[in-house]
Amino acid sequence: MSVTDWIETWYKPPNNWLVNTEYWSSFCLASTWFIWKARCDLIFQNRFPSSVKTAQAIDTHLDKLQVQLMPNSDAQTHHHSMSEYNTTDIQHSSWLPPQNDRIKINVDISFVNHDSPVTVGFLMRLSNGQFLSAGSDICYASSSEEGECRGVLIAVKECLKHQLRKVEIESDLKSIADYFAGISVNLSWTSISILEEAKSICNLFESILFMYCNRTRNHCTHILARQRDRSLMDPLFFSFPPVWLLNQLTLNNISCNMAVA
């Protein structure tokens, strides 16, 4: 590697990192600064730093910078500014990776009432935690249960759209996983009809599993669903992690690696 090539690597994230190239320099500078400040608090004021609060401070700073430098970016257009995002919603949560040859799609919804659109968030990751894509959509449902089922149907169709062959679809409504496993469940007939539609296209996959996880493990998609603007009718798609999701994704991977180790 030449000296020029070596220097150019300073300005690009390592392969498979969650940070987009255009944010890398800002991310490194902001992270170094806030971590150094947290270290100073520990050394000079004997205040033990919180990794979550430090991550939130980095995220807030980067988001403000993005809005200032790129006023027409997604952060501005789709109201994804951290000023509108509850940063205390970030949680320490581990994520259960799929098998090595599979892709996991987590899905969650945000339900207000039967008159309001249900927002759906979905997130695709490899077994090493690498971000593949994410998105959000809206649908209508008469109950939270029905909304969860519609969210799973949307996730199945997204997998088909991306021509995925081996997938694991994970939601935090246990009845859904039980239904696909052939276990007797207490679901409404509308919810069952939605799941039957999803089941009818499952034979288009080489392998598809429906799994349950608790809400803590599903927190990334909870954030995606909560961030969705209900007034936007078109689906949103992210080929790179949105800035406001980076910290939770990173915490998921750290917790996952610690658990595996």
XYZ file of C-alpha atoms in Angstrom:
261
model
C 0.000 0.000 0.000
C 1.351 3.406 -0.979
C 1.483 6.346 1.398
C -1.295 8.025 -0.594
C -3.538 4.965 -0.354
C -2.803 4.694 3.358
C -3.794 8.320 3.962
C -6.989 7.862 1.925
C -8.045 5.053 4.272
C -8.208 7.612 7.089
C -11.231 9.171 5.413
C -13.197 5.986 4.736
C -14.894 3.641 7.203
C -13.716 0.017 7.384
C -15.668 -2.450 5.279
C -19.098 -3.435 6.618
C -19.197 -0.623 9.175
C -22.554 0.991 9.931
C -21.349 4.530 9.173
C -21.770 5.881 5.661
C -18.611 7.233 3.985
C -19.942 10.799 3.786
C -20.349 10.884 7.591
C -17.103 9.098 8.476
C -14.835 12.100 9.130
C -17.515 13.908 11.122
C -18.290 10.715 13.027
C -14.625 10.183 13.967
C -14.106 13.775 15.094
C -17.348 13.975 17.074
C -16.811 10.570 18.676
C -13.250 11.404 19.698
C -14.305 14.729 21.192
C -17.248 13.442 23.222
C -15.397 10.330 24.414
C -12.497 12.546 25.517
C -14.940 14.793 27.411
C -16.459 11.747 29.105
C -12.977 10.560 30.078
C -12.186 13.979 31.548
C -15.375 13.806 33.626
C -14.161 10.500 35.057
C -10.609 11.629 35.772
C -11.170 15.171 37.023
C -14.709 15.039 38.454
C -14.941 11.356 39.381
C -18.164 11.046 37.372
C -18.538 7.636 35.755
C -19.548 8.186 32.098
C -22.670 6.616 30.622
C -21.988 5.017 27.231
C -25.618 5.568 26.204
C -25.556 9.291 27.049
C -22.214 9.705 25.275
C -23.637 7.976 22.186
C -26.729 10.191 22.349
C -24.542 13.308 22.498
C -22.594 12.147 19.435
C -25.806 11.365 17.567
C -27.386 14.717 18.421
C -24.279 16.617 17.321
C -24.038 14.736 14.006
C -27.714 15.188 13.256
C -27.562 18.946 13.852
C -24.481 19.113 11.639
C -26.235 17.176 8.873
C -29.254 19.493 8.922
C -26.989 22.580 8.791
C -24.784 21.322 5.960
C -27.461 19.487 3.947
C -30.782 21.269 4.518
C -32.470 19.241 1.767
C -31.364 15.871 3.115
C -33.644 13.139 4.461
C -33.043 14.436 7.970
C -34.827 17.650 7.035
C -37.342 16.419 4.456
C -38.666 13.494 6.465
C -38.422 15.186 9.867
C -35.739 12.830 11.122
C -34.001 15.498 13.137
C -32.874 14.401 16.568
C -34.809 17.349 17.959
C -37.937 15.350 17.070
C -36.529 12.038 18.264
C -36.683 10.899 21.863
C -33.028 10.026 22.494
C -33.892 8.514 25.868
C -35.558 5.763 23.814
C -32.143 4.190 23.162
C -31.774 0.966 25.136
C -29.043 -1.526 25.932
C -30.386 -4.551 24.083
C -28.806 -7.613 22.539
C -29.833 -8.904 19.138
C -30.017 -12.609 18.343
C -28.239 -13.211 15.000
C -29.665 -15.599 12.398
C -27.877 -18.688 11.127
C -24.836 -17.898 8.979
C -26.559 -18.558 5.662
C -29.693 -16.563 6.493
C -30.815 -12.957 6.638
C -32.884 -11.779 9.570
C -35.685 -9.252 9.146
C -36.996 -7.666 12.308
C -40.370 -5.953 12.078
C -42.395 -3.798 14.459
C -45.291 -1.353 14.311
C -46.571 1.760 16.025
C -50.333 1.688 16.583
C -52.321 4.684 17.869
C -55.957 3.865 17.073
C -58.046 2.358 14.292
C -58.553 5.770 12.658
C -54.820 6.537 12.329
C -52.324 4.915 9.956
C -50.220 2.155 11.480
C -46.512 2.755 10.927
C -44.365 -0.290 10.165
C -40.589 -0.515 10.532
C -38.430 -3.329 9.168
C -34.691 -3.983 9.322
C -32.548 -6.529 7.450
C -29.214 -7.744 8.867
C -26.677 -10.510 8.263
C -25.529 -12.940 10.938
C -22.514 -10.707 11.729
C -24.804 -7.760 12.436
C -24.038 -6.032 9.138
C -26.804 -3.661 8.059
C -28.335 -4.580 4.704
C -31.332 -2.280 4.467
C -34.224 -0.849 6.419
C -37.463 0.856 5.687
C -40.839 1.943 6.896
C -44.340 1.903 5.514
C -47.905 2.543 6.612
C -51.040 0.434 6.652
C -54.422 0.470 8.367
C -55.616 -1.906 11.060
C -58.463 -2.126 13.540
C -56.191 -3.268 16.371
C -52.559 -3.499 17.386
C -52.676 -7.264 16.828
C -53.907 -6.834 13.272
C -51.252 -4.182 12.703
C -48.497 -6.580 13.834
C -49.780 -9.182 11.378
C -49.872 -6.665 8.539
C -46.324 -5.658 9.461
C -45.175 -9.263 9.064
C -46.936 -9.477 5.689
C -45.146 -6.313 4.565
C -41.828 -7.821 5.727
C -42.458 -11.022 3.738
C -43.205 -8.995 0.604
C -40.045 -6.926 1.161
C -38.019 -10.141 1.244
C -39.531 -11.161 -2.090
C -38.832 -7.738 -3.538
C -35.145 -8.134 -2.630
C -35.120 -11.719 -3.954
C -33.963 -13.166 -0.649
C -33.960 -16.961 -0.457
C -33.273 -17.897 3.180
C -34.772 -15.584 5.774
C -35.836 -15.355 9.390
C -38.659 -12.929 10.153
C -38.842 -11.828 13.764
C -41.577 -9.884 15.556
C -42.467 -9.265 19.182
C -45.967 -10.770 18.962
C -45.541 -14.389 20.029
C -48.876 -15.470 18.564
C -47.530 -14.853 15.062
C -44.573 -17.216 15.484
C -46.851 -19.759 17.170
C -49.350 -19.592 14.303
C -46.719 -20.384 11.679
C -45.410 -23.172 13.923
C -48.863 -24.770 13.919
C -49.569 -23.957 17.563
C -53.124 -23.034 18.537
C -53.445 -19.267 19.024
C -56.143 -16.795 19.987
C -56.076 -14.420 17.013
C -58.956 -12.611 15.336
C -60.183 -13.901 11.995
C -58.854 -10.774 10.260
C -55.389 -11.350 11.723
C -55.468 -14.992 10.645
C -56.505 -14.046 7.101
C -53.516 -11.680 6.895
C -51.132 -14.390 8.112
C -52.674 -16.843 5.643
C -51.829 -14.407 2.848
C -48.242 -14.340 4.100
C -48.205 -18.144 4.319
C -49.458 -18.442 0.735
C -46.247 -16.901 -0.619
C -43.836 -18.674 1.725
C -43.274 -21.437 -0.844
C -41.477 -18.851 -3.001
C -38.575 -18.955 -0.524
C -35.988 -21.679 -0.180
C -36.378 -21.385 3.585
C -38.366 -19.015 5.781
C -38.722 -19.028 9.563
C -41.010 -16.913 11.724
C -39.597 -16.168 15.149
C -40.520 -14.339 18.334
C -38.348 -11.900 20.260
C -39.166 -9.692 23.218
C -39.605 -5.964 22.711
C -36.139 -5.129 23.987
C -34.486 -7.240 21.296
C -36.753 -5.618 18.704
C -35.937 -2.053 19.721
C -34.252 -0.988 16.464
C -37.401 -1.634 14.463
C -39.460 -0.017 17.202
C -37.439 3.155 16.575
C -37.965 2.850 12.806
C -41.721 2.546 13.272
C -41.862 5.430 15.757
C -39.817 7.703 13.487
C -42.118 7.182 10.521
C -44.156 10.261 9.596
C -47.789 9.116 9.362
C -48.559 11.805 6.786
C -46.135 10.287 4.245
C -47.976 7.820 2.028
C -44.987 6.433 0.104
C -42.688 3.793 1.630
C -39.287 4.923 2.892
C -36.186 2.865 2.172
C -32.697 3.163 3.676
C -29.750 1.540 1.894
C -27.509 2.984 4.623
C -28.356 3.237 8.326
C -30.071 6.559 9.116
C -27.992 8.675 11.481
C -30.628 8.499 14.213
C -30.479 4.677 14.235
C -26.689 4.248 14.382
C -26.345 4.230 18.156
C -29.004 1.588 18.737
C -27.546 -0.606 15.978
C -24.093 -0.276 17.501
C -25.365 -1.082 20.990
C -27.147 -4.143 19.575
C -23.941 -5.405 18.004
C -21.829 -4.706 21.085
C -24.273 -6.536 23.345
C -24.489 -9.372 20.843
C -20.708 -9.752 20.636
C -20.389 -9.640 24.422
C -23.029 -12.347 24.735
C -21.330 -14.549 22.145
C -17.913 -14.073 23.748
